[in-house]
mmCIF file of C-alpha atoms in Angstrom:
data_model
loop_
_atom_site.group_PDB
_atom_site.id
_atom_site.type_symbol
_atom_site.label_atom_id
_atom_site.label_comp_id
_atom_site.label_asym_id
_atom_site.label_seq_id
_atom_site.Cartn_x
_atom_site.Cartn_y
_atom_site.Cartn_z
ATOM 1 C CA PRO I 602 116.486 53.550 64.206
ATOM 2 C CA ILE I 603 119.655 53.195 62.173
ATOM 3 C CA GLY I 604 121.987 55.081 64.522
ATOM 4 C CA ASP I 605 125.438 56.542 63.951
ATOM 5 C CA LYS I 606 128.163 54.260 62.545
ATOM 6 C CA GLN I 607 131.956 54.074 62.826
ATOM 7 C CA ILE I 608 134.271 52.290 60.417
ATOM 8 C CA GLN I 609 137.878 52.308 59.214
ATOM 9 C CA VAL I 610 138.883 53.013 55.631
ATOM 10 C CA GLY I 611 138.945 49.853 53.522
ATOM 11 C CA GLN I 612 136.289 48.060 55.617
ATOM 12 C CA GLU I 613 132.811 47.345 54.268
ATOM 13 C CA LEU I 614 129.891 49.008 56.009
ATOM 14 C CA ALA I 615 126.548 47.402 55.197
ATOM 15 C CA PHE I 616 123.227 47.694 56.987
ATOM 16 C CA GLY I 617 119.547 47.383 56.237
ATOM 17 C CA VAL I 618 117.219 50.359 55.940
ATOM 18 C CA SER I 619 113.557 49.476 56.381
ATOM 19 C CA ALA I 620 110.167 51.122 56.705
ATOM 20 C CA SER I 621 106.755 50.008 57.917
ATOM 21 C CA GLY I 622 103.263 51.402 58.215
ATOM 22 C CA GLN I 623 101.986 51.436 54.614
ATOM 23 C CA PRO I 624 101.116 47.820 53.727
ATOM 24 C CA ASP I 625 98.877 48.830 50.808
ATOM 25 C CA GLY I 626 101.307 51.232 49.155
ATOM 26 C CA THR I 627 104.689 51.546 47.566
ATOM 27 C CA VAL I 628 107.665 52.670 49.647
ATOM 28 C CA THR I 629 110.643 54.349 48.034
ATOM 29 C CA PHE I 630 113.940 54.925 49.795
ATOM 30 C CA SER I 631 116.570 57.597 49.346
ATOM 31 C CA ALA I 632 119.789 58.645 51.040
ATOM 32 C CA SER I 633 121.431 62.017 50.635
ATOM 33 C CA PRO I 634 124.148 62.966 50.240
ATOM 34 C CA LEU I 635 125.743 59.608 49.476
ATOM 35 C CA PRO I 636 129.545 59.514 49.782
ATOM 36 C CA ALA I 637 131.429 58.532 46.627
ATOM 37 C CA GLY I 638 131.142 54.780 46.136
ATOM 38 C CA ALA I 639 128.223 54.307 48.560
ATOM 39 C CA LYS I 640 125.005 52.694 47.363
ATOM 40 C CA LEU I 641 121.465 52.317 48.620
ATOM 41 C CA LEU I 642 120.131 49.167 46.994
ATOM 42 C CA GLN I 643 116.734 47.506 46.767
ATOM 43 C CA LEU I 644 116.306 43.996 48.126
ATOM 44 C CA GLY I 645 117.020 41.579 45.254
ATOM 45 C CA ASP I 646 119.423 43.907 43.380
ATOM 46 C CA VAL I 647 122.433 41.540 43.480
ATOM 47 C CA THR I 648 123.970 43.198 40.400
ATOM 48 C CA MET I 649 124.154 46.295 42.637
ATOM 49 C CA ASP I 650 123.368 48.600 39.719
ATOM 50 C CA GLY I 651 120.374 50.360 41.274
ATOM 51 C CA ARG I 652 117.759 48.526 39.154
ATOM 52 C CA LEU I 653 115.882 45.276 39.671
ATOM 53 C CA THR I 654 115.933 43.195 36.474
ATOM 54 C CA SER I 655 115.689 39.558 35.421
ATOM 55 C CA LEU I 656 119.497 39.426 35.509
ATOM 56 C CA ASP I 657 119.286 39.703 39.306
ATOM 57 C CA GLY I 658 117.081 36.610 39.426
ATOM 58 C CA THR I 659 119.479 34.759 37.125
ATOM 59 C CA ARG I 660 122.470 35.643 39.296
ATOM 60 C CA ILE I 661 120.669 34.418 42.416
ATOM 61 C CA LEU I 662 120.009 31.093 40.653
ATOM 62 C CA GLN I 663 123.688 30.878 39.712
ATOM 63 C CA PHE I 664 124.633 31.447 43.358
ATOM 64 C CA VAL I 665 122.189 28.742 44.499
ATOM 65 C CA GLU I 666 123.681 26.324 41.926
ATOM 66 C CA GLY I 667 127.211 27.123 43.109
ATOM 67 C CA SER I 668 128.461 28.743 39.902
ATOM 68 C CA ARG I 669 128.652 32.300 41.310
ATOM 69 C CA GLU I 670 130.085 33.823 44.478
ATOM 70 C CA PHE I 671 128.447 36.717 46.325
ATOM 71 C CA SER I 672 129.868 39.361 48.648
ATOM 72 C CA LYS I 673 128.349 39.882 52.096
ATOM 73 C CA ALA I 674 126.168 42.692 50.724
ATOM 74 C CA GLN I 675 125.024 40.587 47.760
ATOM 75 C CA ARG I 676 124.079 37.707 50.080
ATOM 76 C CA PHE I 677 121.891 40.107 52.075
ATOM 77 C CA LEU I 678 120.230 41.381 48.887
ATOM 78 C CA ALA I 679 119.782 37.872 47.431
ATOM 79 C CA ASP I 680 117.613 36.742 50.353
ATOM 80 C CA ALA I 681 114.515 38.284 48.765
ATOM 81 C CA ASN I 682 112.164 36.340 51.068
ATOM 82 C CA GLN I 683 114.181 37.472 54.116
ATOM 83 C CA ASP I 684 113.992 33.994 55.644
ATOM 84 C CA GLY I 685 117.713 33.665 56.350
ATOM 85 C CA THR I 686 118.530 31.410 53.386
ATOM 86 C CA ILE I 687 119.168 31.938 49.688
ATOM 87 C CA THR I 688 117.197 29.486 47.564
ATOM 88 C CA ARG I 689 115.552 29.121 44.174
ATOM 89 C CA ALA I 690 112.459 30.720 45.768
ATOM 90 C CA ASP I 691 114.384 33.994 46.201
ATOM 91 C CA ALA I 692 115.253 34.049 42.501
ATOM 92 C CA GLU I 693 111.653 33.283 41.582
ATOM 93 C CA LYS I 694 110.404 36.058 43.877
ATOM 94 C CA VAL I 695 112.744 38.590 42.236
ATOM 95 C CA LEU I 696 111.552 37.533 38.778
ATOM 96 C CA GLN I 697 107.903 37.898 39.882
ATOM 97 C CA VAL I 698 108.652 41.392 41.189
ATOM 98 C CA VAL I 699 110.323 42.336 37.889
ATOM 99 C CA VAL I 700 107.175 41.408 35.930
ATOM 100 C CA GLY I 701 104.927 43.165 38.471
ATOM 101 C CA ASN I 702 103.234 40.141 40.052
ATOM 102 C CA GLN I 703 104.680 40.531 43.574
ATOM 103 C CA LYS I 704 106.181 43.113 45.918
ATOM 104 C CA LEU I 705 109.291 42.856 48.031
ATOM 105 C CA LYS I 706 109.538 43.820 51.676
ATOM 106 C CA ASN I 707 110.218 47.489 52.365
ATOM 107 C CA LEU I 708 113.923 46.922 52.868
ATOM 108 C CA ASN I 709 117.014 48.432 51.259
ATOM 109 C CA LEU I 710 120.714 47.933 51.890
ATOM 110 C CA PHE I 711 123.259 50.696 52.421
ATOM 111 C CA SER I 712 126.674 49.467 51.281
ATOM 112 C CA TRP I 713 129.997 51.354 51.287
ATOM 113 C CA THR I 714 133.687 50.576 51.508
ATOM 114 C CA PRO I 715 135.440 53.922 52.050
ATOM 115 C CA SER I 716 138.774 54.420 50.292
ATOM 116 C CA ALA I 717 141.952 55.728 51.941
ATOM 117 C CA ASP I 718 141.147 59.338 51.009
ATOM 118 C CA GLN I 719 137.664 59.233 52.551
ATOM 119 C CA ALA I 720 138.538 59.480 56.253
ATOM 120 C CA GLY I 721 136.232 61.937 58.014
ATOM 121 C CA SER I 722 132.608 62.372 59.055
ATOM 122 C CA TYR I 723 129.644 62.023 56.733
ATOM 123 C CA ILE I 724 126.141 63.204 57.601
ATOM 124 C CA ILE I 725 123.538 61.266 55.611
ATOM 125 C CA THR I 726 119.759 61.540 55.698
ATOM 126 C CA PHE I 727 117.805 58.369 54.931
ATOM 127 C CA ARG I 728 114.208 58.917 53.819
ATOM 128 C CA ALA I 729 111.336 56.507 53.216
ATOM 129 C CA THR I 730 108.347 57.841 51.299
ATOM 130 C CA ALA I 731 105.138 55.860 50.967
ATOM 131 C CA GLU I 732 102.173 56.433 48.751
ATOM 132 C CA SER I 733 98.936 54.729 49.706
ATOM 133 C CA THR I 734 97.349 52.925 46.761
ATOM 134 C CA PRO I 735 93.689 53.875 47.147
ATOM 135 C CA THR I 736 94.088 57.442 48.454
ATOM 136 C CA ARG I 737 97.359 58.456 46.737
ATOM 137 C CA LYS I 738 98.275 60.076 50.071
ATOM 138 C CA ARG I 739 102.044 60.489 50.570
ATOM 139 C CA VAL I 740 103.794 60.184 53.898
ATOM 140 C CA SER I 741 107.493 60.164 54.659
ATOM 141 C CA ALA I 742 109.880 59.616 57.514
ATOM 142 C CA SER I 743 113.586 60.278 57.745
ATOM 143 C CA GLU I 744 116.592 59.705 59.948
ATOM 144 C CA THR I 745 119.887 61.570 59.805
ATOM 145 C CA ILE I 746 123.007 59.740 60.908
ATOM 146 C CA THR I 747 126.730 60.411 61.062
ATOM 147 C CA ILE I 748 129.177 57.886 59.655
ATOM 148 C CA THR I 749 132.682 58.417 61.001
ATOM 149 C CA VAL I 750 135.461 56.948 58.883
ATOM 150 C CA SER I 751 138.820 56.690 60.604
ATOM 151 C CA ALA I 752 142.117 56.320 58.809
ATOM 152 C CA ALA I 753 143.795 52.961 59.157
ATOM 153 C CA GLN I 754 146.647 53.155 61.633
ATOM 154 C CA PRO I 755 149.968 52.337 59.994
ATOM 155 C CA SER I 756 151.825 49.575 61.726
ATOM 156 C CA LEU I 757 155.469 48.641 61.870
ATOM 157 C CA THR I 758 156.753 45.343 63.105
ATOM 158 C CA VAL I 759 160.421 45.005 64.030
ATOM 159 C CA LEU I 760 161.349 41.358 63.769
ATOM 160 C CA SER I 761 164.460 41.628 65.907
ATOM 161 C CA PRO I 762 166.376 44.420 67.676
ATOM 162 C CA ASN I 763 169.455 45.437 65.695
ATOM 163 C CA GLY I 764 171.727 46.375 68.594
ATOM 164 C CA GLY I 765 171.416 43.230 70.683
ATOM 165 C CA GLU I 766 168.636 44.668 72.865
ATOM 166 C CA THR I 767 165.961 42.487 74.382
ATOM 167 C CA TRP I 768 162.403 43.781 74.047
ATOM 168 C CA ALA I 769 159.335 42.393 75.740
ATOM 169 C CA LYS I 770 156.514 41.272 73.437
ATOM 170 C CA ARG I 771 153.778 43.791 72.682
ATOM 171 C CA THR I 772 155.678 46.813 74.037
ATOM 172 C CA THR I 773 156.311 50.142 72.349
ATOM 173 C CA GLN I 774 159.891 51.133 71.653
ATOM 174 C CA THR I 775 161.301 54.404 70.321
ATOM 175 C CA ILE I 776 163.840 53.821 67.570
#
């Protein structure tokens, strides 16, 4: 289960969405409705454009060689073998998937950094649909979650009282 999530505006929310039970078929993932700026990305899609291409493999190689930086979400996606490390083997796996010689694990990444005007609650349904290769039988499963986005609390720090008062640290004062 994914479960409900809570986050503040401006913070990244990223979590894996996986499915099991159809080892001989293809699993597709969807999420609806996605809030503005949110993405559901396939493992390996480090360009985060919704497609797996050879450019993703190239970018993983660049990261391994130290010539490219990745965000937290991109590091998750780059670990195509899901072995906890990002190596040349991950780039090679992505390239083999692109040409149709291999499959990736049934794992996607939900990634979203809500903006200041997106405080509120969002109900999203995640769905995995599998089609068995020999029988062409389709099965699906879904989970609906609520993501609650809270507004960042404004803060004010007074560096020194202006009337000669003495205030204890970490106390609230009315001014």
